[in-house]
Amino acid sequence: FGCKRPPGENIPKLAVIREEFVALTGNPFIAVVLNQLLYWTKRLPDFEGLLEEELTPSLPLPPSRDCGWFYKTSQELTEETLLCLSRYTMRNYLRFLIEEGWISERLSPQNKWDKTTQYRVNLRQLQLSLGALGYVLPNFTKDELPILEEPILETHANTTVVDEGHSRFLVCYNGRSWQ
């Protein structure tokens, strides 16, 4: 399950639970996983390219975009988030984030035999979903990712867009049970 620190590792780890991600996902564990994926996104060598893609709405939606992809195993994510989860549960959490449109996944496009799963945080959709709840995407400057004013055009499994006259808001509900 990954609850023990590997031998010789003396630096304590830190897992962050963000209020805005708990409000968005309805689950503090999923919120920690989403925050960890966002942490790695900001450290990518092609982060500037990812921002350019995210700010160009005419580009196709992921996974056809090129920048911002990284790989993490369920075991690595479990260890990094300190959640002590099984691979199956971590995979369920990732599947939920994918279904909501906040992350994308793909297999390596360079090698069809490589079955390593790659992930990409969909910053634009994440920012729009958070904005609908009155939050902003944490740890991003206005220069990196300006506040987006576009309406959300998609409805995902546990998210509904409600349009009442001049107001557009997001209603999130979570009827799922998590281990």
mmCIF file of C-alpha atoms in Angstrom:
data_model
loop_
_atom_site.group_PDB
_atom_site.id
_atom_site.type_symbol
_atom_site.label_atom_id
_atom_site.label_comp_id
_atom_site.label_asym_id
_atom_site.label_seq_id
_atom_site.Cartn_x
_atom_site.Cartn_y
_atom_site.Cartn_z
ATOM 1 C CA PHE A 1 0.000 0.000 0.000
ATOM 2 C CA GLY A 2 2.969 2.379 0.219
ATOM 3 C CA CYS A 3 2.462 3.613 3.796
ATOM 4 C CA LYS A 4 6.036 3.130 4.928
ATOM 5 C CA ARG A 5 9.003 5.352 4.175
ATOM 6 C CA PRO A 6 11.646 3.559 2.086
ATOM 7 C CA PRO A 7 14.854 2.713 3.992
ATOM 8 C CA GLY A 8 17.384 5.527 3.919
ATOM 9 C CA GLU A 9 14.834 8.223 3.082
ATOM 10 C CA ASN A 10 15.114 10.850 5.805
ATOM 11 C CA ILE A 11 13.258 13.793 4.285
ATOM 12 C CA PRO A 12 9.624 13.895 5.397
ATOM 13 C CA LYS A 13 7.018 14.227 2.667
ATOM 14 C CA LEU A 14 4.214 16.756 2.508
ATOM 15 C CA ALA A 15 0.699 16.186 1.184
ATOM 16 C CA VAL A 16 -1.563 19.208 0.729
ATOM 17 C CA ILE A 17 -5.348 19.271 0.994
ATOM 18 C CA ARG A 18 -6.733 22.390 -0.718
ATOM 19 C CA GLU A 19 -10.183 23.672 0.161
ATOM 20 C CA GLU A 20 -10.951 24.493 -3.464
ATOM 21 C CA PHE A 21 -10.129 20.966 -4.620
ATOM 22 C CA VAL A 22 -12.223 19.408 -1.838
ATOM 23 C CA ALA A 23 -15.143 21.648 -2.866
ATOM 24 C CA LEU A 24 -14.625 20.652 -6.488
ATOM 25 C CA THR A 25 -14.203 16.899 -6.054
ATOM 26 C CA GLY A 26 -16.289 16.325 -2.935
ATOM 27 C CA ASN A 27 -13.531 14.092 -1.560
ATOM 28 C CA PRO A 28 -10.382 15.137 0.359
ATOM 29 C CA PHE A 29 -8.401 12.133 -0.907
ATOM 30 C CA ILE A 30 -9.135 12.940 -4.539
ATOM 31 C CA ALA A 31 -8.303 16.570 -3.761
ATOM 32 C CA VAL A 32 -4.828 15.517 -2.573
ATOM 33 C CA VAL A 33 -4.277 13.482 -5.753
ATOM 34 C CA LEU A 34 -5.374 16.397 -7.956
ATOM 35 C CA ASN A 35 -3.063 18.751 -6.080
ATOM 36 C CA GLN A 36 -0.144 16.329 -6.566
ATOM 37 C CA LEU A 37 -0.806 16.108 -10.302
ATOM 38 C CA LEU A 38 -0.892 19.911 -10.467
ATOM 39 C CA TYR A 39 2.407 20.012 -8.527
ATOM 40 C CA TRP A 40 4.102 17.873 -11.188
ATOM 41 C CA THR A 41 2.500 19.837 -14.010
ATOM 42 C CA LYS A 42 4.198 23.052 -12.881
ATOM 43 C CA ARG A 43 7.584 21.300 -12.885
ATOM 44 C CA LEU A 44 7.440 19.967 -16.434
ATOM 45 C CA PRO A 45 10.186 21.014 -18.865
ATOM 46 C CA ASP A 46 7.487 21.882 -21.431
ATOM 47 C CA PHE A 47 5.335 23.852 -18.955
ATOM 48 C CA GLU A 48 5.503 27.019 -21.101
ATOM 49 C CA GLY A 49 4.261 25.031 -24.092
ATOM 50 C CA LEU A 50 1.424 23.633 -21.972
ATOM 51 C CA LEU A 51 0.348 27.166 -21.006
ATOM 52 C CA GLU A 52 0.434 28.230 -24.648
ATOM 53 C CA GLU A 53 -1.749 25.271 -25.620
ATOM 54 C CA GLU A 54 -4.182 25.928 -22.776
ATOM 55 C CA LEU A 55 -4.553 29.579 -23.762
ATOM 56 C CA THR A 56 -5.243 28.742 -27.413
ATOM 57 C CA PRO A 57 -8.895 27.657 -27.448
ATOM 58 C CA SER A 58 -8.842 26.757 -31.132
ATOM 59 C CA LEU A 59 -6.504 23.820 -30.478
ATOM 60 C CA PRO A 60 -8.175 20.416 -30.121
ATOM 61 C CA LEU A 61 -8.803 19.080 -26.649
ATOM 62 C CA PRO A 62 -6.320 16.669 -25.059
ATOM 63 C CA PRO A 63 -5.080 14.014 -25.663
ATOM 64 C CA SER A 64 -4.225 15.418 -29.101
ATOM 65 C CA ARG A 65 -2.218 18.221 -27.545
ATOM 66 C CA ASP A 66 1.525 17.742 -27.289
ATOM 67 C CA CYS A 67 2.703 19.476 -24.107
ATOM 68 C CA GLY A 68 2.105 18.813 -20.433
ATOM 69 C CA TRP A 69 2.186 15.025 -20.377
ATOM 70 C CA PHE A 70 3.993 13.112 -17.617
ATOM 71 C CA TYR A 71 3.820 9.629 -16.183
ATOM 72 C CA LYS A 72 3.281 8.469 -12.646
ATOM 73 C CA THR A 73 2.369 4.997 -11.519
ATOM 74 C CA SER A 74 -0.436 4.447 -9.037
ATOM 75 C CA GLN A 75 2.202 3.286 -6.566
ATOM 76 C CA GLU A 76 4.230 6.502 -6.994
ATOM 77 C CA LEU A 77 1.143 8.666 -6.524
ATOM 78 C CA THR A 78 0.155 6.704 -3.429
ATOM 79 C CA GLU A 79 3.604 7.198 -1.906
ATOM 80 C CA GLU A 80 3.767 10.891 -2.824
ATOM 81 C CA THR A 81 0.298 11.703 -1.479
ATOM 82 C CA LEU A 82 0.730 9.696 1.755
ATOM 83 C CA LEU A 83 -2.759 8.278 1.332
ATOM 84 C CA CYS A 84 -1.914 4.585 1.899
ATOM 85 C CA LEU A 85 -4.255 3.439 -0.861
ATOM 86 C CA SER A 86 -4.375 0.319 -2.935
ATOM 87 C CA ARG A 87 -3.525 0.589 -6.639
ATOM 88 C CA TYR A 88 -7.173 -0.125 -7.392
ATOM 89 C CA THR A 89 -8.427 2.786 -5.253
ATOM 90 C CA MET A 90 -5.855 5.197 -6.681
ATOM 91 C CA ARG A 91 -6.912 4.143 -10.158
ATOM 92 C CA ASN A 92 -10.555 4.849 -9.244
ATOM 93 C CA TYR A 93 -9.592 8.330 -8.078
ATOM 94 C CA LEU A 94 -7.720 8.987 -11.326
ATOM 95 C CA ARG A 95 -10.670 7.654 -13.335
ATOM 96 C CA PHE A 96 -12.977 10.100 -11.518
ATOM 97 C CA LEU A 97 -10.664 13.035 -12.402
ATOM 98 C CA ILE A 98 -10.589 11.860 -16.025
ATOM 99 C CA GLU A 99 -14.383 11.500 -16.205
ATOM 100 C CA GLU A 100 -14.793 15.044 -14.875
ATOM 101 C CA GLY A 101 -12.419 16.352 -17.567
ATOM 102 C CA TRP A 102 -9.846 17.766 -15.152
ATOM 103 C CA ILE A 103 -7.111 15.396 -16.308
ATOM 104 C CA SER A 104 -6.509 13.344 -19.448
ATOM 105 C CA GLU A 105 -4.639 10.092 -19.883
ATOM 106 C CA ARG A 106 -3.002 8.343 -22.792
ATOM 107 C CA LEU A 107 -0.439 5.688 -23.604
ATOM 108 C CA SER A 108 2.900 6.740 -25.038
ATOM 109 C CA PRO A 109 2.307 8.025 -28.584
ATOM 110 C CA GLN A 110 5.937 7.407 -29.578
ATOM 111 C CA ASN A 111 5.945 3.679 -28.871
ATOM 112 C CA LYS A 112 2.775 1.629 -29.265
ATOM 113 C CA TRP A 113 4.352 -1.186 -27.233
ATOM 114 C CA ASP A 114 4.943 1.102 -24.238
ATOM 115 C CA LYS A 115 1.944 0.640 -21.928
ATOM 116 C CA THR A 116 3.004 3.394 -19.504
ATOM 117 C CA THR A 117 0.040 5.646 -18.733
ATOM 118 C CA GLN A 118 0.689 9.359 -19.137
ATOM 119 C CA TYR A 119 -1.393 12.096 -17.522
ATOM 120 C CA ARG A 120 -2.067 15.730 -18.337
ATOM 121 C CA VAL A 121 -3.868 18.261 -16.138
ATOM 122 C CA ASN A 122 -6.413 20.167 -18.214
ATOM 123 C CA LEU A 123 -5.703 23.561 -16.711
ATOM 124 C CA ARG A 124 -8.363 25.378 -18.706
ATOM 125 C CA GLN A 125 -11.203 23.032 -17.662
ATOM 126 C CA LEU A 126 -9.938 22.895 -14.079
ATOM 127 C CA GLN A 127 -9.832 26.692 -13.885
ATOM 128 C CA LEU A 128 -13.329 27.022 -15.370
ATOM 129 C CA SER A 129 -14.761 24.461 -12.950
ATOM 130 C CA LEU A 130 -13.108 26.125 -9.956
ATOM 131 C CA GLY A 131 -14.226 29.573 -11.131
ATOM 132 C CA ALA A 132 -17.818 28.378 -11.292
ATOM 133 C CA LEU A 133 -17.526 27.554 -7.581
ATOM 134 C CA GLY A 134 -15.939 30.921 -6.765
ATOM 135 C CA TYR A 135 -12.343 29.675 -6.558
ATOM 136 C CA VAL A 136 -9.240 30.263 -8.654
ATOM 137 C CA LEU A 137 -6.601 27.773 -9.715
ATOM 138 C CA PRO A 138 -3.981 27.865 -6.931
ATOM 139 C CA ASN A 139 -0.305 28.682 -7.472
ATOM 140 C CA PHE A 140 -0.751 30.307 -10.884
ATOM 141 C CA THR A 141 -0.102 33.946 -11.642
ATOM 142 C CA LYS A 142 -2.452 35.965 -13.844
ATOM 143 C CA ASP A 143 0.331 36.083 -16.452
ATOM 144 C CA GLU A 144 0.623 32.298 -16.512
ATOM 145 C CA LEU A 145 -3.069 31.542 -16.734
ATOM 146 C CA PRO A 146 -5.382 34.549 -17.032
ATOM 147 C CA ILE A 147 -8.855 34.279 -15.573
ATOM 148 C CA LEU A 148 -11.012 32.665 -18.222
ATOM 149 C CA GLU A 149 -14.434 34.089 -18.925
ATOM 150 C CA GLU A 150 -15.664 31.418 -21.336
ATOM 151 C CA PRO A 151 -18.664 29.313 -20.301
ATOM 152 C CA ILE A 152 -18.205 25.630 -19.684
ATOM 153 C CA LEU A 153 -19.446 23.790 -22.726
ATOM 154 C CA GLU A 154 -19.264 20.266 -21.371
ATOM 155 C CA THR A 155 -21.187 18.358 -18.755
ATOM 156 C CA HIS A 156 -19.335 15.582 -16.968
ATOM 157 C CA ALA A 157 -20.510 12.706 -14.810
ATOM 158 C CA ASN A 158 -21.110 14.605 -11.551
ATOM 159 C CA THR A 159 -21.254 18.166 -12.860
ATOM 160 C CA THR A 160 -24.115 20.111 -14.339
ATOM 161 C CA VAL A 161 -23.988 23.587 -15.852
ATOM 162 C CA VAL A 162 -26.978 25.718 -14.968
ATOM 163 C CA ASP A 163 -27.752 28.830 -17.031
ATOM 164 C CA GLU A 164 -30.199 31.292 -15.510
ATOM 165 C CA GLY A 165 -30.353 34.522 -17.504
ATOM 166 C CA HIS A 166 -27.106 36.381 -17.001
ATOM 167 C CA SER A 167 -25.777 33.966 -14.380
ATOM 168 C CA ARG A 168 -24.055 30.715 -15.175
ATOM 169 C CA PHE A 169 -23.019 28.482 -12.325
ATOM 170 C CA LEU A 170 -21.911 24.928 -11.737
ATOM 171 C CA VAL A 171 -23.731 22.473 -9.541
ATOM 172 C CA CYS A 172 -21.516 19.647 -8.331
ATOM 173 C CA TYR A 173 -22.859 16.599 -6.649
ATOM 174 C CA ASN A 174 -21.133 13.451 -5.620
ATOM 175 C CA GLY A 175 -23.182 10.334 -5.056
ATOM 176 C CA ARG A 176 -20.194 8.001 -5.253
ATOM 177 C CA SER A 177 -18.722 6.059 -2.385
ATOM 178 C CA TRP A 178 -14.951 5.883 -2.087
ATOM 179 C CA GLN A 179 -12.745 3.453 -0.284
#
